[in-house]
Amino acid sequence: MTDKIPTVHDVARRAGVSTATVSRALSNSDKLHPVTLERVLRAVEELGYLPNGAARGLTSRRTRVLALCFLDLGDPESDAGDDAMLYIDGVVRGMERAARERGYAILIGAVQDPDAALDLAVSLASRSDGIVLLGQAAPNSAIQRLKRLPVVVVAGRCDDDHGRVDQVRVDNAGGMTALVDHLVSVHGHTRLGYLGGPADSPDATERWEAFRRTVTGLGLPVPAPLPGDFTQHTGHAAAPALSPLPDAVVCANDQMAIGLMTALAERGIRVPADVAVVGFDDIDLGRHLRPALTTVRQPMQPIGAAAVTLLERRLRSAQLPPTDLRLPTTLQVRGSCGCPA
Amino acid sequence: MTDKIPTVHDVARRAGVSTATVSRALSNSDKLHPVTLERVLRAVEELGYLPNGAARGLTSRRTRVLALCFLDLGDPESDAGDDAMLYIDGVVRGMERAARERGYAILIGAVQDPDAALDLAVSLASRSDGIVLLGQAAPNSAIQRLKRLPVVVVAGRCDDDHGRVDQVRVDNAGGMTALVDHLVSVHGHTRLGYLGGPADSPDATERWEAFRRTVTGLGLPVPAPLPGDFTQHTGHAAAPALSPLPDAVVCANDQMAIGLMTALAERGIRVPADVAVVGFDDIDLGRHLRPALTTVRQPMQPIGAAAVTLLERRLRSAQLPPTDLRLPTTLQVRGSCGCPA
DNA sequence: TTGTATGCGTTATCAC
DNA sequence: GTGATAACGCATACAA
């Protein structure tokens, strides 16, 4: 560190060539005498030369970096990942793999406070060729501010899509329809209950709408949705309202389903014998319950990969109409719907 | 995208100030007339100006980015994380949180082929202020090449530590000792078996050494270690060699323990009634087995956080002696050792 | 408090 | 094939 950091100039001098030649040698460019190449590479080796990414980025006008900005809602004290984190991990992995194939690295940054998302997004965007905004980390202020470069909003609500902002979401409707279909056609349930999510969640809205539509389409009565906010607690609290007991209760997410199952167990009501319970999201815990939770799974890695694909596509041609991608969800049939474990 | 990207100059012109003032306004620097600041900020807003991170990095000589380089051993087809990936996710999260507090973002890159690790590491290093090399992604070639900037090797073998390369590892010895102690003092086991890991793994070596030392220290006979390579398969294959059946089998990692338990079950040998089985690592699956696997847990997030701390420390003062951090492991007592589930 | 001018390390455009 | 040189966008030392 005391010794000066070597630059292209040092390498050039040592190799007895010009900096231009060094640059060519390092970017495996076209015409270079093999001997020259060899000399440069050896000088690089001997000097322990590392290219300066900033300088490169400055001239080449691109960083070969794609950014991901998200909200960190996890418990900082816990080493165990909570569910939102597992979701993010999946997206990150999907992004990294897709980016790798295209020669990009992934820059990740998170904030706890949604209000800080804009600053973080700007900070990340300034160091990357494109950025993915995840869920609540995609306030409109950030979207507006960043849309000079490719932006993909994942699982968020993007009001302004007359711009060049692409979106990736999951097919909540398809998943919910499959779930209800399963309950009705496989198990013959006809009296369905519904435990809803917060009104300001696009996911919650789409799931409820799909539920209502599907149930109606099957000629069954649509229940009044029980209020919930996606927490285990409201799931638990919903139990008393379940009377008379329906054949099955569809919960807008897994956490509430789990809370409900707990409350049911406390009251001696058996799942799925007395009532079936199903969720949405496929969080880790659900797989390990007794009975294991039947639910709908989101394709985390494909979401990340799709975001990268959209980013790169727009990097090629900026003037594309905005894409709104819907990735398919998959029904995870387990025990809580009445299927054999 | 068609319109020219605004720079400090554009902002300066629009705000009627110099570029220096713009720069100061954006780096919330010391003395700036509030009115001037306001004007600049408004110009920034109106122009949708985003600072150019490359240019910044070039002059400031730092990127405010910390990199992580690792091997991606996961199954690209599977959406479910395999265990090595979960470990990495934990480290990433720990790094991100620690980095965030210090104003850094995390750049992640992975390769499948260890031979490609050097190139990736160089590529990442050139864009960051410091880099973490994870496990097998830390070949000596890379370490040597990169040590011009802060490098932390996590869970790797770093032969050359007469340099300025810090390391973070876990206390394999402490964990193993606690495990053996538990088996012996709580359960009274005296005839212990050992299923070892690959010879080229530092973890495997340390675990075996600690096992041997502890068993010897307790005055018990040291068994010949059964050969294994950390895969579930070799764990399974080791079962026939277990005769006469010892009181307990210590496996160098969880995967082998799980393979062994499967094989034992196939032979009608009950765990823990006939023989106790314990592992090391605390992978997710172990918690959900019947009986659940008693094992030793590594502190993933603290590992990531420690790596960042070391990086930043060395960023402050490069001429520090190399640190070799050992993070404590914790015994996870579950059913497979004979404790009540 | 604000402006001017220089240099950061690299790539790209020309020449040769 | 190779070399000189001009940007690239910003921060900062030095002036004012």
PDB file of C-alpha atoms in Angstrom, chain B residues 12-271:
ATOM      1  CA  ALA B  12     -23.994  23.653 -12.493  1.00  0.00           C
ATOM      2  CA  ARG B  13     -25.181  25.639 -15.465  1.00  0.00           C
ATOM      3  CA  ARG B  14     -28.816  25.202 -14.577  1.00  0.00           C
ATOM      4  CA  ALA B  15     -28.224  26.155 -10.961  1.00  0.00           C
ATOM      5  CA  GLY B  16     -26.021  29.046 -11.939  1.00  0.00           C
ATOM      6  CA  VAL B  17     -23.078  27.800  -9.925  1.00  0.00           C
ATOM      7  CA  SER B  18     -19.787  26.045 -10.583  1.00  0.00           C
ATOM      8  CA  THR B  19     -19.242  22.343 -10.805  1.00  0.00           C
ATOM      9  CA  ALA B  20     -17.300  22.477  -7.594  1.00  0.00           C
ATOM     10  CA  THR B  21     -20.350  23.765  -5.818  1.00  0.00           C
ATOM     11  CA  VAL B  22     -22.473  21.028  -7.266  1.00  0.00           C
ATOM     12  CA  SER B  23     -19.985  18.480  -6.102  1.00  0.00           C
ATOM     13  CA  ARG B  24     -20.052  19.963  -2.626  1.00  0.00           C
ATOM     14  CA  ALA B  25     -23.814  20.059  -2.531  1.00  0.00           C
ATOM     15  CA  LEU B  26     -23.986  16.401  -3.434  1.00  0.00           C
ATOM     16  CA  SER B  27     -21.456  15.211  -0.926  1.00  0.00           C
ATOM     17  CA  ASN B  28     -23.268  17.114   1.820  1.00  0.00           C
ATOM     18  CA  SER B  29     -20.029  18.840   2.392  1.00  0.00           C
ATOM     19  CA  ASP B  30     -19.186  21.472   4.923  1.00  0.00           C
ATOM     20  CA  LYS B  31     -19.965  25.060   4.113  1.00  0.00           C
ATOM     21  CA  LEU B  32     -22.569  25.808   1.556  1.00  0.00           C
ATOM     22  CA  HIS B  33     -25.082  28.565   1.595  1.00  0.00           C
ATOM     23  CA  PRO B  34     -28.476  26.988   2.199  1.00  0.00           C
ATOM     24  CA  VAL B  35     -29.907  28.891  -0.712  1.00  0.00           C
ATOM     25  CA  THR B  36     -27.176  27.647  -3.016  1.00  0.00           C
ATOM     26  CA  LEU B  37     -27.680  24.126  -1.782  1.00  0.00           C
ATOM     27  CA  GLU B  38     -31.357  24.403  -2.447  1.00  0.00           C
ATOM     28  CA  ARG B  39     -30.778  25.677  -5.955  1.00  0.00           C
ATOM     29  CA  VAL B  40     -28.406  22.861  -6.776  1.00  0.00           C
ATOM     30  CA  LEU B  41     -30.701  20.226  -5.393  1.00  0.00           C
ATOM     31  CA  ARG B  42     -33.544  21.557  -7.435  1.00  0.00           C
ATOM     32  CA  ALA B  43     -31.477  21.527 -10.602  1.00  0.00           C
ATOM     33  CA  VAL B  44     -30.511  17.944  -9.813  1.00  0.00           C
ATOM     34  CA  GLU B  45     -34.128  17.062  -9.408  1.00  0.00           C
ATOM     35  CA  GLU B  46     -35.277  18.769 -12.558  1.00  0.00           C
ATOM     36  CA  LEU B  47     -32.550  17.296 -14.698  1.00  0.00           C
ATOM     37  CA  GLY B  48     -32.934  13.855 -13.222  1.00  0.00           C
ATOM     38  CA  TYR B  49     -29.237  13.953 -12.637  1.00  0.00           C
ATOM     39  CA  LEU B  50     -27.531  10.821 -11.391  1.00  0.00           C
ATOM     40  CA  PRO B  51     -23.910  11.018 -10.314  1.00  0.00           C
ATOM     41  CA  ASN B  52     -21.516   8.883 -12.285  1.00  0.00           C
ATOM     42  CA  GLY B  53     -20.052   6.388  -9.858  1.00  0.00           C
ATOM     43  CA  ALA B  54     -17.129   5.601 -12.110  1.00  0.00           C
ATOM     44  CA  ALA B  55     -16.027   9.187 -12.308  1.00  0.00           C
ATOM     45  CA  ARG B  56     -16.450   9.524  -8.590  1.00  0.00           C
ATOM     46  CA  GLY B  57     -14.445   6.440  -7.941  1.00  0.00           C
ATOM     47  CA  LEU B  58     -11.750   7.608 -10.228  1.00  0.00           C
ATOM     48  CA  THR B  59     -11.070  10.810  -8.371  1.00  0.00           C
ATOM     49  CA  SER B  60     -11.850   9.673  -4.867  1.00  0.00           C
ATOM     50  CA  ARG B  61      -9.901   6.475  -5.314  1.00  0.00           C
ATOM     51  CA  ARG B  62     -12.509   4.385  -3.665  1.00  0.00           C
ATOM     52  CA  THR B  63     -15.698   2.744  -4.727  1.00  0.00           C
ATOM     53  CA  ARG B  64     -17.587   2.243  -1.483  1.00  0.00           C
ATOM     54  CA  VAL B  65     -18.101  -1.284  -2.643  1.00  0.00           C
ATOM     55  CA  LEU B  66     -16.986  -4.510  -1.001  1.00  0.00           C
ATOM     56  CA  ALA B  67     -16.913  -7.641  -3.100  1.00  0.00           C
ATOM     57  CA  LEU B  68     -17.698 -11.264  -2.400  1.00  0.00           C
ATOM     58  CA  CYS B  69     -16.371 -14.017  -4.617  1.00  0.00           C
ATOM     59  CA  PHE B  70     -17.637 -17.552  -4.208  1.00  0.00           C
ATOM     60  CA  LEU B  71     -18.151 -20.852  -5.911  1.00  0.00           C
ATOM     61  CA  ASP B  72     -21.671 -21.654  -7.017  1.00  0.00           C
ATOM     62  CA  LEU B  73     -22.082 -25.325  -6.395  1.00  0.00           C
ATOM     63  CA  GLY B  74     -25.829 -25.314  -6.377  1.00  0.00           C
ATOM     64  CA  ASP B  75     -28.071 -27.050  -8.799  1.00  0.00           C
ATOM     65  CA  PRO B  76     -29.042 -24.475 -11.407  1.00  0.00           C
ATOM     66  CA  GLU B  77     -32.261 -26.359 -12.070  1.00  0.00           C
ATOM     67  CA  SER B  78     -33.433 -26.376  -8.523  1.00  0.00           C
ATOM     68  CA  ASP B  79     -35.237 -23.499  -6.988  1.00  0.00           C
ATOM     69  CA  ALA B  80     -34.646 -24.913  -3.565  1.00  0.00           C
ATOM     70  CA  GLY B  81     -31.353 -23.868  -2.143  1.00  0.00           C
ATOM     71  CA  ASP B  82     -28.924 -26.598  -1.448  1.00  0.00           C
ATOM     72  CA  ASP B  83     -26.965 -26.396   1.712  1.00  0.00           C
ATOM     73  CA  ALA B  84     -23.827 -24.725   0.501  1.00  0.00           C
ATOM     74  CA  MET B  85     -26.017 -22.027  -0.934  1.00  0.00           C
ATOM     75  CA  LEU B  86     -27.803 -21.458   2.342  1.00  0.00           C
ATOM     76  CA  TYR B  87     -24.460 -20.984   3.960  1.00  0.00           C
ATOM     77  CA  ILE B  88     -23.522 -18.411   1.371  1.00  0.00           C
ATOM     78  CA  ASP B  89     -26.844 -16.637   1.687  1.00  0.00           C
ATOM     79  CA  GLY B  90     -26.176 -16.214   5.374  1.00  0.00           C
ATOM     80  CA  VAL B  91     -22.733 -14.827   4.778  1.00  0.00           C
ATOM     81  CA  VAL B  92     -24.045 -12.450   2.144  1.00  0.00           C
ATOM     82  CA  ARG B  93     -26.699 -11.162   4.466  1.00  0.00           C
ATOM     83  CA  GLY B  94     -24.212 -10.682   7.266  1.00  0.00           C
ATOM     84  CA  MET B  95     -21.909  -8.838   4.931  1.00  0.00           C
ATOM     85  CA  GLU B  96     -24.620  -6.636   3.538  1.00  0.00           C
ATOM     86  CA  ARG B  97     -25.844  -5.567   6.937  1.00  0.00           C
ATOM     87  CA  ALA B  98     -22.387  -4.842   8.242  1.00  0.00           C
ATOM     88  CA  ALA B  99     -21.435  -3.052   5.053  1.00  0.00           C
ATOM     89  CA  ARG B 100     -24.576  -0.967   5.060  1.00  0.00           C
ATOM     90  CA  GLU B 101     -23.729   0.465   8.453  1.00  0.00           C
ATOM     91  CA  ARG B 102     -20.428   1.611   7.063  1.00  0.00           C
ATOM     92  CA  GLY B 103     -21.789   3.020   3.857  1.00  0.00           C
ATOM     93  CA  TYR B 104     -20.781   0.203   1.555  1.00  0.00           C
ATOM     94  CA  ALA B 105     -22.711  -1.913  -0.905  1.00  0.00           C
ATOM     95  CA  ILE B 106     -21.873  -5.521  -1.688  1.00  0.00           C
ATOM     96  CA  LEU B 107     -20.824  -6.749  -5.093  1.00  0.00           C
ATOM     97  CA  ILE B 108     -21.270 -10.459  -5.568  1.00  0.00           C
ATOM     98  CA  GLY B 109     -19.938 -12.731  -8.211  1.00  0.00           C
ATOM     99  CA  ALA B 110     -19.685 -16.479  -8.506  1.00  0.00           C
ATOM    100  CA  VAL B 111     -18.221 -19.099 -10.765  1.00  0.00           C
ATOM    101  CA  GLN B 112     -18.845 -22.794 -11.072  1.00  0.00           C
ATOM    102  CA  ASP B 113     -15.335 -23.742 -11.972  1.00  0.00           C
ATOM    103  CA  PRO B 114     -12.653 -23.146  -9.336  1.00  0.00           C
ATOM    104  CA  ASP B 115     -10.195 -22.481 -12.135  1.00  0.00           C
ATOM    105  CA  ALA B 116     -12.219 -19.469 -13.144  1.00  0.00           C
ATOM    106  CA  ALA B 117     -12.079 -18.036  -9.653  1.00  0.00           C
ATOM    107  CA  LEU B 118      -8.949 -16.016 -10.311  1.00  0.00           C
ATOM    108  CA  ASP B 119     -10.393 -14.136 -13.245  1.00  0.00           C
ATOM    109  CA  LEU B 120     -13.611 -13.451 -11.436  1.00  0.00           C
ATOM    110  CA  ALA B 121     -11.780 -12.286  -8.354  1.00  0.00           C
ATOM    111  CA  VAL B 122      -9.705  -9.876 -10.394  1.00  0.00           C
ATOM    112  CA  SER B 123     -12.781  -8.601 -12.119  1.00  0.00           C
ATOM    113  CA  LEU B 124     -14.566  -8.015  -8.831  1.00  0.00           C
ATOM    114  CA  ALA B 125     -11.542  -6.587  -7.114  1.00  0.00           C
ATOM    115  CA  SER B 126     -11.081  -4.010  -9.817  1.00  0.00           C
ATOM    116  CA  ARG B 127     -14.494  -2.622  -8.970  1.00  0.00           C
ATOM    117  CA  SER B 128     -14.278  -2.634  -5.207  1.00  0.00           C
ATOM    118  CA  ASP B 129     -12.349  -1.400  -2.214  1.00  0.00           C
ATOM    119  CA  GLY B 130     -11.851  -4.834  -0.747  1.00  0.00           C
ATOM    120  CA  ILE B 131     -12.817  -8.401  -1.421  1.00  0.00           C
ATOM    121  CA  VAL B 132     -13.905 -11.492   0.432  1.00  0.00           C
ATOM    122  CA  LEU B 133     -12.894 -14.834  -1.014  1.00  0.00           C
ATOM    123  CA  LEU B 134     -15.112 -17.660   0.117  1.00  0.00           C
ATOM    124  CA  GLY B 135     -13.859 -21.192   0.551  1.00  0.00           C
ATOM    125  CA  GLN B 136     -12.659 -22.750  -2.633  1.00  0.00           C
ATOM    126  CA  ALA B 137     -12.932 -19.428  -4.416  1.00  0.00           C
ATOM    127  CA  ALA B 138      -9.712 -18.492  -2.673  1.00  0.00           C
ATOM    128  CA  PRO B 139      -6.928 -20.209  -4.571  1.00  0.00           C
ATOM    129  CA  ASN B 140      -3.475 -19.005  -3.729  1.00  0.00           C
ATOM    130  CA  SER B 141      -3.101 -17.577  -7.188  1.00  0.00           C
ATOM    131  CA  ALA B 142      -5.985 -15.231  -6.510  1.00  0.00           C
ATOM    132  CA  ILE B 143      -4.796 -14.288  -3.076  1.00  0.00           C
ATOM    133  CA  GLN B 144      -1.375 -13.429  -4.379  1.00  0.00           C
ATOM    134  CA  ARG B 145      -2.755 -11.489  -7.244  1.00  0.00           C
ATOM    135  CA  LEU B 146      -5.182  -9.436  -5.222  1.00  0.00           C
ATOM    136  CA  LYS B 147      -3.308  -8.661  -2.122  1.00  0.00           C
ATOM    137  CA  ARG B 148      -2.668  -5.159  -3.269  1.00  0.00           C
ATOM    138  CA  LEU B 149      -6.078  -4.418  -1.834  1.00  0.00           C
ATOM    139  CA  PRO B 150      -7.675  -5.712   1.346  1.00  0.00           C
ATOM    140  CA  VAL B 151      -8.503  -9.389   1.042  1.00  0.00           C
ATOM    141  CA  VAL B 152     -10.308 -11.561   3.553  1.00  0.00           C
ATOM    142  CA  VAL B 153     -10.373 -15.295   3.102  1.00  0.00           C
ATOM    143  CA  VAL B 154     -13.389 -16.984   4.636  1.00  0.00           C
ATOM    144  CA  ALA B 155     -13.404 -20.676   5.379  1.00  0.00           C
ATOM    145  CA  GLY B 156     -10.512 -21.270   3.077  1.00  0.00           C
ATOM    146  CA  ARG B 157      -6.994 -22.379   3.288  1.00  0.00           C
ATOM    147  CA  CYS B 158      -4.589 -19.513   3.004  1.00  0.00           C
ATOM    148  CA  ASP B 159      -1.045 -20.790   2.883  1.00  0.00           C
ATOM    149  CA  ASP B 160       0.571 -17.436   2.513  1.00  0.00           C
ATOM    150  CA  ASP B 161      -0.340 -15.450   5.545  1.00  0.00           C
ATOM    151  CA  HIS B 162       2.867 -13.598   5.902  1.00  0.00           C
ATOM    152  CA  GLY B 163       1.119 -11.032   3.774  1.00  0.00           C
ATOM    153  CA  ARG B 164      -1.748  -8.757   4.629  1.00  0.00           C
ATOM    154  CA  VAL B 165      -4.517 -11.262   4.095  1.00  0.00           C
ATOM    155  CA  ASP B 166      -6.979 -11.636   6.942  1.00  0.00           C
ATOM    156  CA  GLN B 167      -8.958 -14.769   7.538  1.00  0.00           C
ATOM    157  CA  VAL B 168     -12.264 -15.707   9.105  1.00  0.00           C
ATOM    158  CA  ARG B 169     -12.942 -19.252  10.076  1.00  0.00           C
ATOM    159  CA  VAL B 170     -15.070 -21.067  12.553  1.00  0.00           C
ATOM    160  CA  ASP B 171     -13.932 -22.850  15.644  1.00  0.00           C
ATOM    161  CA  ASN B 172     -14.189 -26.354  14.333  1.00  0.00           C
ATOM    162  CA  ALA B 173     -12.177 -27.648  17.252  1.00  0.00           C
ATOM    163  CA  GLY B 174     -14.382 -26.045  19.866  1.00  0.00           C
ATOM    164  CA  GLY B 175     -17.519 -27.345  18.220  1.00  0.00           C
ATOM    165  CA  MET B 176     -16.182 -30.846  17.934  1.00  0.00           C
ATOM    166  CA  THR B 177     -15.040 -30.844  21.515  1.00  0.00           C
ATOM    167  CA  ALA B 178     -18.440 -29.726  22.719  1.00  0.00           C
ATOM    168  CA  LEU B 179     -20.064 -32.418  20.615  1.00  0.00           C
ATOM    169  CA  VAL B 180     -17.887 -35.213  21.940  1.00  0.00           C
ATOM    170  CA  ASP B 181     -18.193 -33.931  25.478  1.00  0.00           C
ATOM    171  CA  HIS B 182     -21.940 -34.028  25.161  1.00  0.00           C
ATOM    172  CA  LEU B 183     -21.916 -37.570  23.863  1.00  0.00           C
ATOM    173  CA  VAL B 184     -19.631 -38.750  26.616  1.00  0.00           C
ATOM    174  CA  SER B 185     -20.703 -36.802  29.668  1.00  0.00           C
ATOM    175  CA  VAL B 186     -24.431 -36.529  29.043  1.00  0.00           C
ATOM    176  CA  HIS B 187     -25.062 -39.863  27.367  1.00  0.00           C
ATOM    177  CA  GLY B 188     -22.205 -41.838  28.808  1.00  0.00           C
ATOM    178  CA  HIS B 189     -21.062 -43.139  25.441  1.00  0.00           C
ATOM    179  CA  THR B 190     -17.590 -44.569  25.441  1.00  0.00           C
ATOM    180  CA  ARG B 191     -17.254 -46.410  22.153  1.00  0.00           C
ATOM    181  CA  LEU B 192     -17.233 -43.734  19.512  1.00  0.00           C
ATOM    182  CA  GLY B 193     -17.033 -44.089  15.741  1.00  0.00           C
ATOM    183  CA  TYR B 194     -15.874 -41.411  13.335  1.00  0.00           C
ATOM    184  CA  LEU B 195     -16.830 -40.784   9.746  1.00  0.00           C
ATOM    185  CA  GLY B 196     -14.276 -38.469   8.202  1.00  0.00           C
ATOM    186  CA  GLY B 197     -14.197 -35.925   5.409  1.00  0.00           C
ATOM    187  CA  PRO B 198     -11.924 -35.371   2.407  1.00  0.00           C
ATOM    188  CA  ALA B 199      -8.234 -35.021   3.206  1.00  0.00           C
ATOM    189  CA  ASP B 200      -7.900 -31.748   1.351  1.00  0.00           C
ATOM    190  CA  SER B 201     -10.526 -29.983   3.423  1.00  0.00           C
ATOM    191  CA  PRO B 202      -9.178 -27.819   6.223  1.00  0.00           C
ATOM    192  CA  ASP B 203     -12.492 -28.195   8.005  1.00  0.00           C
ATOM    193  CA  ALA B 204     -12.339 -31.960   7.822  1.00  0.00           C
ATOM    194  CA  THR B 205      -8.811 -31.971   9.135  1.00  0.00           C
ATOM    195  CA  GLU B 206      -9.554 -29.704  12.039  1.00  0.00           C
ATOM    196  CA  ARG B 207     -12.630 -31.642  13.008  1.00  0.00           C
ATOM    197  CA  TRP B 208     -10.854 -34.951  13.014  1.00  0.00           C
ATOM    198  CA  GLU B 209      -7.919 -33.599  14.959  1.00  0.00           C
ATOM    199  CA  ALA B 210     -10.212 -32.117  17.570  1.00  0.00           C
ATOM    200  CA  PHE B 211     -12.151 -35.353  17.771  1.00  0.00           C
ATOM    201  CA  ARG B 212      -9.003 -37.352  18.287  1.00  0.00           C
ATOM    202  CA  ARG B 213      -7.655 -34.968  20.854  1.00  0.00           C
ATOM    203  CA  THR B 214     -10.871 -34.809  22.816  1.00  0.00           C
ATOM    204  CA  VAL B 215     -11.468 -38.536  22.822  1.00  0.00           C
ATOM    205  CA  THR B 216      -7.914 -39.131  23.910  1.00  0.00           C
ATOM    206  CA  GLY B 217      -8.224 -36.497  26.590  1.00  0.00           C
ATOM    207  CA  LEU B 218     -11.244 -38.291  27.971  1.00  0.00           C
ATOM    208  CA  GLY B 219      -9.282 -41.498  28.169  1.00  0.00           C
ATOM    209  CA  LEU B 220     -11.317 -43.230  25.505  1.00  0.00           C
ATOM    210  CA  PRO B 221     -10.039 -45.297  22.592  1.00  0.00           C
ATOM    211  CA  VAL B 222      -9.659 -43.457  19.294  1.00  0.00           C
ATOM    212  CA  PRO B 223     -11.399 -45.308  16.475  1.00  0.00           C
ATOM    213  CA  ALA B 224      -9.996 -45.574  12.982  1.00  0.00           C
ATOM    214  CA  PRO B 225     -11.877 -42.971  10.996  1.00  0.00           C
ATOM    215  CA  LEU B 226     -14.166 -44.275   8.294  1.00  0.00           C
ATOM    216  CA  PRO B 227     -13.461 -42.690   4.913  1.00  0.00           C
ATOM    217  CA  GLY B 228     -15.890 -40.112   3.582  1.00  0.00           C
ATOM    218  CA  ASP B 229     -16.032 -37.172   1.225  1.00  0.00           C
ATOM    219  CA  PHE B 230     -18.760 -35.029   2.767  1.00  0.00           C
ATOM    220  CA  THR B 231     -21.482 -36.450   0.527  1.00  0.00           C
ATOM    221  CA  GLN B 232     -24.614 -38.190   1.652  1.00  0.00           C
ATOM    222  CA  HIS B 233     -23.553 -41.114  -0.468  1.00  0.00           C
ATOM    223  CA  THR B 234     -20.394 -41.917   1.453  1.00  0.00           C
ATOM    224  CA  GLY B 235     -22.373 -41.567   4.647  1.00  0.00           C
ATOM    225  CA  HIS B 236     -24.730 -44.198   3.400  1.00  0.00           C
ATOM    226  CA  ALA B 237     -21.895 -46.417   2.264  1.00  0.00           C
ATOM    227  CA  ALA B 238     -20.225 -46.285   5.650  1.00  0.00           C
ATOM    228  CA  ALA B 239     -22.962 -48.193   7.445  1.00  0.00           C
ATOM    229  CA  PRO B 240     -21.700 -51.723   6.787  1.00  0.00           C
ATOM    230  CA  ALA B 241     -18.318 -50.814   8.227  1.00  0.00           C
ATOM    231  CA  LEU B 242     -19.959 -50.052  11.539  1.00  0.00           C
ATOM    232  CA  SER B 243     -19.607 -53.355  13.244  1.00  0.00           C
ATOM    233  CA  PRO B 244     -19.527 -53.916  15.993  1.00  0.00           C
ATOM    234  CA  LEU B 245     -21.863 -51.003  16.428  1.00  0.00           C
ATOM    235  CA  PRO B 246     -20.306 -48.218  18.498  1.00  0.00           C
ATOM    236  CA  ASP B 247     -22.326 -46.206  21.017  1.00  0.00           C
ATOM    237  CA  ALA B 248     -22.263 -43.183  18.765  1.00  0.00           C
ATOM    238  CA  VAL B 249     -20.946 -42.127  15.385  1.00  0.00           C
ATOM    239  CA  VAL B 250     -19.556 -38.659  14.909  1.00  0.00           C
ATOM    240  CA  CYS B 251     -19.746 -37.534  11.284  1.00  0.00           C
ATOM    241  CA  ALA B 252     -17.536 -34.802   9.897  1.00  0.00           C
ATOM    242  CA  ASN B 253     -20.569 -33.120   8.379  1.00  0.00           C
ATOM    243  CA  ASP B 254     -24.347 -33.317   8.355  1.00  0.00           C
ATOM    244  CA  GLN B 255     -24.750 -34.689   4.879  1.00  0.00           C
ATOM    245  CA  MET B 256     -22.827 -37.807   5.743  1.00  0.00           C
ATOM    246  CA  ALA B 257     -24.705 -38.130   9.015  1.00  0.00           C
ATOM    247  CA  ILE B 258     -27.953 -38.063   7.100  1.00  0.00           C
ATOM    248  CA  GLY B 259     -26.735 -40.655   4.623  1.00  0.00           C
ATOM    249  CA  LEU B 260     -25.640 -42.825   7.473  1.00  0.00           C
ATOM    250  CA  MET B 261     -28.946 -42.508   9.295  1.00  0.00           C
ATOM    251  CA  THR B 262     -30.755 -43.517   6.149  1.00  0.00           C
ATOM    252  CA  ALA B 263     -28.593 -46.588   5.727  1.00  0.00           C
ATOM    253  CA  LEU B 264     -29.026 -47.477   9.381  1.00  0.00           C
ATOM    254  CA  ALA B 265     -32.785 -47.204   9.078  1.00  0.00           C
ATOM    255  CA  GLU B 266     -32.707 -49.529   6.081  1.00  0.00           C
ATOM    256  CA  ARG B 267     -30.924 -52.089   8.189  1.00  0.00           C
ATOM    257  CA  GLY B 268     -33.374 -51.786  11.010  1.00  0.00           C
ATOM    258  CA  ILE B 269     -30.875 -50.145  13.288  1.00  0.00           C
ATOM    259  CA  ARG B 270     -32.525 -47.517  15.422  1.00  0.00           C
ATOM    260  CA  VAL B 271     -31.131 -44.030  16.043  1.00  0.00           C
TER     261      VAL B 271
END
